[in-house]
PDB file of C-alpha atoms in Angstrom:
ATOM      1  CA  UNK A   1      33.470  22.935 139.822  1.00 54.00           C
ATOM      2  CA  UNK A   2      34.369  22.507 136.202  1.00 80.00           C
ATOM      3  CA  UNK A   3      37.932  21.329 136.727  1.00 93.00           C
ATOM      4  CA  UNK A   4      39.980  19.031 138.926  1.00 96.00           C
ATOM      5  CA  UNK A   5      40.312  20.499 142.375  1.00 96.00           C
ATOM      6  CA  UNK A   6      43.198  19.755 144.710  1.00 97.00           C
ATOM      7  CA  UNK A   7      43.791  20.795 148.287  1.00 97.00           C
ATOM      8  CA  UNK A   8      45.792  22.063 149.973  1.00 97.00           C
ATOM      9  CA  UNK A   9      47.650  23.991 147.304  1.00 96.00           C
ATOM     10  CA  UNK A  10      50.630  24.303 149.622  1.00 97.00           C
ATOM     11  CA  UNK A  11      51.598  22.245 152.632  1.00 97.00           C
ATOM     12  CA  UNK A  12      54.649  22.712 154.811  1.00 98.00           C
ATOM     13  CA  UNK A  13      55.209  20.005 157.373  1.00 97.00           C
ATOM     14  CA  UNK A  14      57.883  18.694 159.665  1.00 97.00           C
ATOM     15  CA  UNK A  15      59.719  15.505 159.001  1.00 97.00           C
ATOM     16  CA  UNK A  16      57.897  12.565 160.545  1.00 97.00           C
ATOM     17  CA  UNK A  17      54.420  14.071 160.360  1.00 98.00           C
ATOM     18  CA  UNK A  18      51.579  12.577 158.310  1.00 98.00           C
ATOM     19  CA  UNK A  19      49.935  14.543 155.493  1.00 98.00           C
ATOM     20  CA  UNK A  20      46.753  14.106 153.499  1.00 98.00           C
ATOM     21  CA  UNK A  21      46.278  15.502 150.024  1.00 98.00           C
ATOM     22  CA  UNK A  22      42.851  15.671 148.475  1.00 98.00           C
ATOM     23  CA  UNK A  23      41.671  15.483 144.879  1.00 97.00           C
ATOM     24  CA  UNK A  24      38.175  16.147 143.601  1.00 96.00           C
ATOM     25  CA  UNK A  25      38.011  15.015 139.960  1.00 95.00           C
ATOM     26  CA  UNK A  26      35.736  16.224 137.214  1.00 94.00           C
ATOM     27  CA  UNK A  27      32.250  14.840 137.662  1.00 92.00           C
ATOM     28  CA  UNK A  28      31.720  11.745 135.544  1.00 90.00           C
ATOM     29  CA  UNK A  29      35.392  10.987 135.083  1.00 92.00           C
ATOM     30  CA  UNK A  30      35.939   7.384 136.035  1.00 90.00           C
ATOM     31  CA  UNK A  31      39.736   7.361 135.867  1.00 92.00           C
ATOM     32  CA  UNK A  32      41.888   9.141 138.432  1.00 95.00           C
ATOM     33  CA  UNK A  33      45.679   9.348 138.525  1.00 96.00           C
ATOM     34  CA  UNK A  34      48.144  10.628 141.097  1.00 97.00           C
ATOM     35  CA  UNK A  35      51.566  11.785 139.953  1.00 97.00           C
ATOM     36  CA  UNK A  36      54.534  13.331 141.666  1.00 96.00           C
ATOM     37  CA  UNK A  37      56.604  16.067 140.069  1.00 92.00           C
ATOM     38  CA  UNK A  38      59.901  16.843 141.697  1.00 87.00           C
ATOM     39  CA  UNK A  39      61.989  19.895 140.829  1.00 78.00           C
ATOM     40  CA  UNK A  40      63.528  19.440 137.409  1.00 71.00           C
ATOM     41  CA  UNK A  41      61.982  16.007 136.969  1.00 76.00           C
ATOM     42  CA  UNK A  42      59.208  14.666 134.806  1.00 82.00           C
ATOM     43  CA  UNK A  43      56.004  13.106 136.051  1.00 91.00           C
ATOM     44  CA  UNK A  44      56.326  10.095 138.319  1.00 92.00           C
ATOM     45  CA  UNK A  45      53.276   7.840 138.314  1.00 93.00           C
ATOM     46  CA  UNK A  46      52.010   6.958 141.786  1.00 96.00           C
ATOM     47  CA  UNK A  47      48.592   5.333 141.624  1.00 95.00           C
ATOM     48  CA  UNK A  48      45.624   4.859 139.290  1.00 94.00           C
ATOM     49  CA  UNK A  49      41.940   4.350 140.052  1.00 93.00           C
ATOM     50  CA  UNK A  50      39.361   3.246 137.493  1.00 90.00           C
ATOM     51  CA  UNK A  51      35.759   3.010 138.579  1.00 85.00           C
ATOM     52  CA  UNK A  52      35.240   0.260 141.115  1.00 83.00           C
ATOM     53  CA  UNK A  53      38.244  -1.767 139.993  1.00 87.00           C
ATOM     54  CA  UNK A  54      41.173  -2.454 142.269  1.00 89.00           C
ATOM     55  CA  UNK A  55      43.629   0.439 141.992  1.00 91.00           C
ATOM     56  CA  UNK A  56      47.053   0.091 140.437  1.00 92.00           C
ATOM     57  CA  UNK A  57      49.403   0.990 143.271  1.00 92.00           C
ATOM     58  CA  UNK A  58      52.558  -0.034 141.451  1.00 92.00           C
ATOM     59  CA  UNK A  59      53.993   3.473 141.435  1.00 93.00           C
ATOM     60  CA  UNK A  60      53.815   4.158 145.159  1.00 95.00           C
ATOM     61  CA  UNK A  61      57.444   4.638 146.266  1.00 94.00           C
ATOM     62  CA  UNK A  62      57.100   3.090 149.718  1.00 95.00           C
ATOM     63  CA  UNK A  63      54.557   1.705 152.167  1.00 96.00           C
ATOM     64  CA  UNK A  64      54.380   5.159 153.759  1.00 97.00           C
ATOM     65  CA  UNK A  65      52.255   6.172 150.777  1.00 97.00           C
ATOM     66  CA  UNK A  66      48.627   5.146 150.424  1.00 97.00           C
ATOM     67  CA  UNK A  67      45.586   6.402 148.581  1.00 96.00           C
ATOM     68  CA  UNK A  68      41.911   5.773 148.510  1.00 95.00           C
ATOM     69  CA  UNK A  69      39.029   6.884 146.390  1.00 94.00           C
ATOM     70  CA  UNK A  70      35.638   7.036 148.006  1.00 86.00           C
ATOM     71  CA  UNK A  71      32.450   6.529 146.058  1.00 81.00           C
ATOM     72  CA  UNK A  72      34.297   6.635 142.782  1.00 77.00           C
ATOM     73  CA  UNK A  73      34.884  10.348 143.211  1.00 90.00           C
ATOM     74  CA  UNK A  74      37.107  12.140 145.734  1.00 95.00           C
ATOM     75  CA  UNK A  75      40.551  10.696 146.333  1.00 96.00           C
ATOM     76  CA  UNK A  76      42.944  11.172 149.231  1.00 97.00           C
ATOM     77  CA  UNK A  77      46.676  10.538 149.051  1.00 98.00           C
ATOM     78  CA  UNK A  78      48.210   9.968 152.468  1.00 98.00           C
ATOM     79  CA  UNK A  79      51.911  10.129 153.240  1.00 98.00           C
ATOM     80  CA  UNK A  80      52.877   8.836 156.663  1.00 98.00           C
ATOM     81  CA  UNK A  81      56.037   9.788 158.539  1.00 98.00           C
ATOM     82  CA  UNK A  82      57.063  12.266 155.861  1.00 98.00           C
ATOM     83  CA  UNK A  83      60.684  12.511 154.801  1.00 97.00           C
ATOM     84  CA  UNK A  84      62.496  15.397 153.139  1.00 96.00           C
ATOM     85  CA  UNK A  85      62.681  13.469 149.875  1.00 95.00           C
ATOM     86  CA  UNK A  86      58.867  13.504 149.778  1.00 96.00           C
ATOM     87  CA  UNK A  87      59.008  17.228 149.007  1.00 96.00           C
ATOM     88  CA  UNK A  88      57.447  17.668 145.571  1.00 96.00           C
ATOM     89  CA  UNK A  89      54.324  18.772 143.763  1.00 96.00           C
ATOM     90  CA  UNK A  90      51.650  16.091 143.874  1.00 98.00           C
ATOM     91  CA  UNK A  91      49.397  16.181 140.833  1.00 97.00           C
ATOM     92  CA  UNK A  92      45.990  14.659 140.422  1.00 97.00           C
ATOM     93  CA  UNK A  93      44.408  14.086 137.034  1.00 97.00           C
ATOM     94  CA  UNK A  94      41.128  12.615 135.914  1.00 95.00           C
ATOM     95  CA  UNK A  95      39.973  11.202 132.631  1.00 93.00           C
ATOM     96  CA  UNK A  96      36.804   9.979 131.038  1.00 88.00           C
ATOM     97  CA  UNK A  97      37.474   6.326 130.334  1.00 77.00           C
ATOM     98  CA  UNK A  98      41.027   5.512 129.259  1.00 78.00           C
ATOM     99  CA  UNK A  99      41.728   7.785 126.342  1.00 82.00           C
ATOM    100  CA  UNK A 100      44.873   9.208 127.883  1.00 87.00           C
ATOM    101  CA  UNK A 101      43.434  12.711 127.686  1.00 92.00           C
ATOM    102  CA  UNK A 102      43.987  13.834 131.240  1.00 95.00           C
ATOM    103  CA  UNK A 103      42.667  16.869 133.054  1.00 95.00           C
ATOM    104  CA  UNK A 104      45.035  18.000 135.762  1.00 97.00           C
ATOM    105  CA  UNK A 105      44.524  19.881 138.972  1.00 97.00           C
ATOM    106  CA  UNK A 106      46.744  22.727 140.100  1.00 95.00           C
ATOM    107  CA  UNK A 107      48.744  20.395 142.297  1.00 96.00           C
ATOM    108  CA  UNK A 108      49.610  20.285 145.981  1.00 97.00           C
ATOM    109  CA  UNK A 109      53.102  21.522 146.756  1.00 96.00           C
ATOM    110  CA  UNK A 110      54.496  19.608 149.727  1.00 97.00           C
ATOM    111  CA  UNK A 111      57.538  20.842 151.587  1.00 97.00           C
ATOM    112  CA  UNK A 112      58.977  18.648 154.317  1.00 97.00           C
ATOM    113  CA  UNK A 113      61.334  20.485 156.645  1.00 96.00           C
TER     114      UNK A 113
ATOM    115  CA  UNK B   1      60.793  -1.219 128.297  1.00 72.00           C
ATOM    116  CA  UNK B   2      58.421   1.467 127.106  1.00 83.00           C
ATOM    117  CA  UNK B   3      59.936   4.922 127.133  1.00 90.00           C
ATOM    118  CA  UNK B   4      59.546   8.427 125.774  1.00 94.00           C
ATOM    119  CA  UNK B   5      62.534  10.552 124.935  1.00 95.00           C
ATOM    120  CA  UNK B   6      62.461  14.314 124.579  1.00 95.00           C
ATOM    121  CA  UNK B   7      65.689  15.405 122.998  1.00 87.00           C
ATOM    122  CA  UNK B   8      66.100  18.831 124.516  1.00 88.00           C
ATOM    123  CA  UNK B   9      65.653  19.679 128.162  1.00 91.00           C
ATOM    124  CA  UNK B  10      66.021  23.417 127.630  1.00 95.00           C
ATOM    125  CA  UNK B  11      65.367  25.476 124.515  1.00 97.00           C
ATOM    126  CA  UNK B  12      65.791  29.234 124.234  1.00 97.00           C
ATOM    127  CA  UNK B  13      64.423  31.063 121.212  1.00 97.00           C
ATOM    128  CA  UNK B  14      63.701  34.598 120.161  1.00 97.00           C
ATOM    129  CA  UNK B  15      60.176  35.676 119.287  1.00 96.00           C
ATOM    130  CA  UNK B  16      59.139  34.818 115.727  1.00 96.00           C
ATOM    131  CA  UNK B  17      61.624  31.952 115.532  1.00 97.00           C
ATOM    132  CA  UNK B  18      60.373  28.555 114.419  1.00 97.00           C
ATOM    133  CA  UNK B  19      60.080  25.782 116.960  1.00 97.00           C
ATOM    134  CA  UNK B  20      60.489  22.058 116.763  1.00 97.00           C
ATOM    135  CA  UNK B  21      60.599  19.901 119.881  1.00 97.00           C
ATOM    136  CA  UNK B  22      61.539  16.303 119.390  1.00 96.00           C
ATOM    137  CA  UNK B  23      59.753  13.315 120.890  1.00 96.00           C
ATOM    138  CA  UNK B  24      60.575   9.690 120.245  1.00 96.00           C
ATOM    139  CA  UNK B  25      58.949   6.728 121.894  1.00 95.00           C
ATOM    140  CA  UNK B  26      59.585   3.077 122.332  1.00 92.00           C
ATOM    141  CA  UNK B  27      56.421   0.972 122.117  1.00 85.00           C
ATOM    142  CA  UNK B  28      55.569  -1.841 119.769  1.00 79.00           C
ATOM    143  CA  UNK B  29      51.828  -1.528 119.443  1.00 83.00           C
ATOM    144  CA  UNK B  30      49.156   1.001 118.605  1.00 86.00           C
ATOM    145  CA  UNK B  31      49.593   4.236 120.496  1.00 90.00           C
ATOM    146  CA  UNK B  32      47.789   7.417 121.383  1.00 93.00           C
ATOM    147  CA  UNK B  33      50.158  10.372 121.438  1.00 95.00           C
ATOM    148  CA  UNK B  34      49.965  13.623 123.359  1.00 96.00           C
ATOM    149  CA  UNK B  35      51.687  16.890 123.986  1.00 97.00           C
ATOM    150  CA  UNK B  36      50.874  18.593 127.269  1.00 97.00           C
ATOM    151  CA  UNK B  37      51.964  22.075 128.269  1.00 96.00           C
ATOM    152  CA  UNK B  38      52.502  23.710 131.633  1.00 94.00           C
ATOM    153  CA  UNK B  39      52.617  27.499 131.538  1.00 95.00           C
ATOM    154  CA  UNK B  40      54.324  29.225 134.484  1.00 93.00           C
ATOM    155  CA  UNK B  41      52.140  29.020 137.547  1.00 89.00           C
ATOM    156  CA  UNK B  42      49.444  27.031 135.782  1.00 92.00           C
ATOM    157  CA  UNK B  43      48.368  23.412 135.693  1.00 92.00           C
ATOM    158  CA  UNK B  44      49.292  20.917 133.021  1.00 95.00           C
ATOM    159  CA  UNK B  45      46.929  20.999 130.096  1.00 95.00           C
ATOM    160  CA  UNK B  46      46.509  19.186 126.836  1.00 95.00           C
ATOM    161  CA  UNK B  47      48.073  20.910 123.835  1.00 96.00           C
ATOM    162  CA  UNK B  48      47.221  18.344 121.180  1.00 95.00           C
ATOM    163  CA  UNK B  49      46.614  14.648 120.675  1.00 95.00           C
ATOM    164  CA  UNK B  50      46.815  11.962 118.047  1.00 95.00           C
ATOM    165  CA  UNK B  51      44.603   8.889 118.131  1.00 93.00           C
ATOM    166  CA  UNK B  52      44.297   7.876 114.464  1.00 92.00           C
ATOM    167  CA  UNK B  53      43.818   9.277 110.981  1.00 94.00           C
ATOM    168  CA  UNK B  54      45.741  12.242 109.592  1.00 95.00           C
ATOM    169  CA  UNK B  55      49.212  12.056 111.143  1.00 95.00           C
ATOM    170  CA  UNK B  56      49.484  15.844 111.132  1.00 97.00           C
ATOM    171  CA  UNK B  57      47.457  17.152 114.034  1.00 97.00           C
ATOM    172  CA  UNK B  58      46.768  20.701 115.015  1.00 95.00           C
ATOM    173  CA  UNK B  59      46.347  21.922 118.533  1.00 92.00           C
ATOM    174  CA  UNK B  60      45.729  25.136 120.366  1.00 90.00           C
ATOM    175  CA  UNK B  61      47.687  28.351 119.879  1.00 93.00           C
ATOM    176  CA  UNK B  62      49.033  27.431 116.452  1.00 95.00           C
ATOM    177  CA  UNK B  63      50.902  24.309 117.502  1.00 97.00           C
ATOM    178  CA  UNK B  64      50.980  21.190 115.382  1.00 97.00           C
ATOM    179  CA  UNK B  65      52.617  17.790 115.608  1.00 98.00           C
ATOM    180  CA  UNK B  66      53.373  15.095 113.110  1.00 96.00           C
ATOM    181  CA  UNK B  67      53.220  11.399 113.864  1.00 96.00           C
ATOM    182  CA  UNK B  68      55.810   9.480 111.855  1.00 95.00           C
ATOM    183  CA  UNK B  69      55.169   5.845 112.617  1.00 92.00           C
ATOM    184  CA  UNK B  70      58.326   4.553 110.936  1.00 93.00           C
ATOM    185  CA  UNK B  71      60.443   6.823 113.121  1.00 94.00           C
ATOM    186  CA  UNK B  72      58.393   6.373 116.307  1.00 95.00           C
ATOM    187  CA  UNK B  73      58.315  10.140 116.519  1.00 96.00           C
ATOM    188  CA  UNK B  74      55.767  12.815 117.378  1.00 97.00           C
ATOM    189  CA  UNK B  75      57.545  16.130 117.063  1.00 97.00           C
ATOM    190  CA  UNK B  76      55.905  19.381 118.080  1.00 97.00           C
ATOM    191  CA  UNK B  77      56.173  22.397 115.806  1.00 97.00           C
ATOM    192  CA  UNK B  78      55.174  26.024 115.636  1.00 97.00           C
ATOM    193  CA  UNK B  79      56.222  28.262 112.756  1.00 97.00           C
ATOM    194  CA  UNK B  80      56.547  31.469 114.775  1.00 97.00           C
ATOM    195  CA  UNK B  81      56.756  31.457 118.561  1.00 97.00           C
ATOM    196  CA  UNK B  82      55.564  34.169 120.897  1.00 96.00           C
ATOM    197  CA  UNK B  83      56.773  35.221 124.312  1.00 96.00           C
ATOM    198  CA  UNK B  84      53.602  33.678 125.759  1.00 96.00           C
ATOM    199  CA  UNK B  85      54.738  30.241 124.564  1.00 97.00           C
ATOM    200  CA  UNK B  86      57.272  30.163 127.383  1.00 98.00           C
ATOM    201  CA  UNK B  87      56.350  26.976 129.220  1.00 97.00           C
ATOM    202  CA  UNK B  88      57.355  23.397 129.858  1.00 96.00           C
ATOM    203  CA  UNK B  89      56.237  20.887 127.228  1.00 97.00           C
ATOM    204  CA  UNK B  90      55.703  17.202 127.871  1.00 96.00           C
ATOM    205  CA  UNK B  91      55.294  14.440 125.337  1.00 96.00           C
ATOM    206  CA  UNK B  92      53.302  11.388 126.460  1.00 95.00           C
ATOM    207  CA  UNK B  93      52.392   8.065 124.922  1.00 94.00           C
ATOM    208  CA  UNK B  94      49.567   5.728 125.798  1.00 92.00           C
ATOM    209  CA  UNK B  95      49.578   2.126 124.701  1.00 85.00           C
ATOM    210  CA  UNK B  96      46.942  -0.523 125.148  1.00 79.00           C
ATOM    211  CA  UNK B  97      46.439  -0.027 128.869  1.00 81.00           C
ATOM    212  CA  UNK B  98      45.660   3.046 130.914  1.00 79.00           C
ATOM    213  CA  UNK B  99      49.238   4.038 131.573  1.00 84.00           C
ATOM    214  CA  UNK B 100      50.754   7.122 130.028  1.00 90.00           C
ATOM    215  CA  UNK B 101      54.481   7.076 129.557  1.00 91.00           C
ATOM    216  CA  UNK B 102      55.867  10.584 129.959  1.00 93.00           C
ATOM    217  CA  UNK B 103      58.910  12.293 128.588  1.00 93.00           C
ATOM    218  CA  UNK B 104      61.105  14.298 130.958  1.00 92.00           C
ATOM    219  CA  UNK B 105      59.819  17.595 129.583  1.00 94.00           C
ATOM    220  CA  UNK B 106      61.363  20.481 127.646  1.00 95.00           C
ATOM    221  CA  UNK B 107      61.575  23.913 129.167  1.00 95.00           C
ATOM    222  CA  UNK B 108      61.035  26.504 126.445  1.00 97.00           C
ATOM    223  CA  UNK B 109      62.025  30.102 127.032  1.00 97.00           C
ATOM    224  CA  UNK B 110      61.091  32.740 124.485  1.00 97.00           C
ATOM    225  CA  UNK B 111      63.080  35.944 124.616  1.00 94.00           C
ATOM    226  CA  UNK B 112      60.997  39.033 123.802  1.00 85.00           C
TER     227      UNK B 112
END
C-alpha cells in the first residue's frame, strides 16, 4: 500500500501473555521507528532501524520488549509477559533516509487486562 | 539534555480566532524542525517542516511557523482557525543524528 501499515489495530490481552505487533513501512523507506503513546503523554521512542545497521534499542523500557526487522522491510515488536502498564498505542513510522520527516501508521492500541 | 517544550497542553478557541502554539527547543547545533498533527481518529502526519532557508515556512491548511534561531523557537500560527483544526499538535526537533526529540503535544479544541 501507499502508507505505513500496522496490525493489529486493536489488541486486548491478559496480563502475562505475549503480543506481537507488526509494521509494514512504505516501500523504499530505509528508516523505521517504533514509538509508544500513552494516554495524555507524548511520544516515547522505543527503537530505530536504519537499513542493515544495528538497531538503536536504547528506548526499549525493559527486556520484555524486543523488535526485529526482516529484510529491511517489515518489523515486528514483541512484548513478552505483558503488564498493565504496557497498555498504550504503539506507533510505527518510516522515513526515507534521516530527514526527520516521518510517515506514521495508524497505530496498534494495546490493552492489557 | 536535548528537549522540546510546548507551552500549552490544552488550548480552546472559537472559530475565526487566531492561533499561536509555542515551541522552544534546547539543542546546540543545526536542527531540522517539524510540526506534526494528529486529527481525532487519524494517524500522525506532517504539518510543516523547516530544514534551511526562509525561516517562515508554510504548511498545509493555512498553517505557518517561524524559526527564530536566537530564541530557539518554532511557533506555529494560523490567522483564522476552523472547527476542523481540532487536533493534537506536536513539535519535534531533529539534530545531527536520526533521533527526533518530541514535545508533549498541545490539544487544540475549536468551538464552532
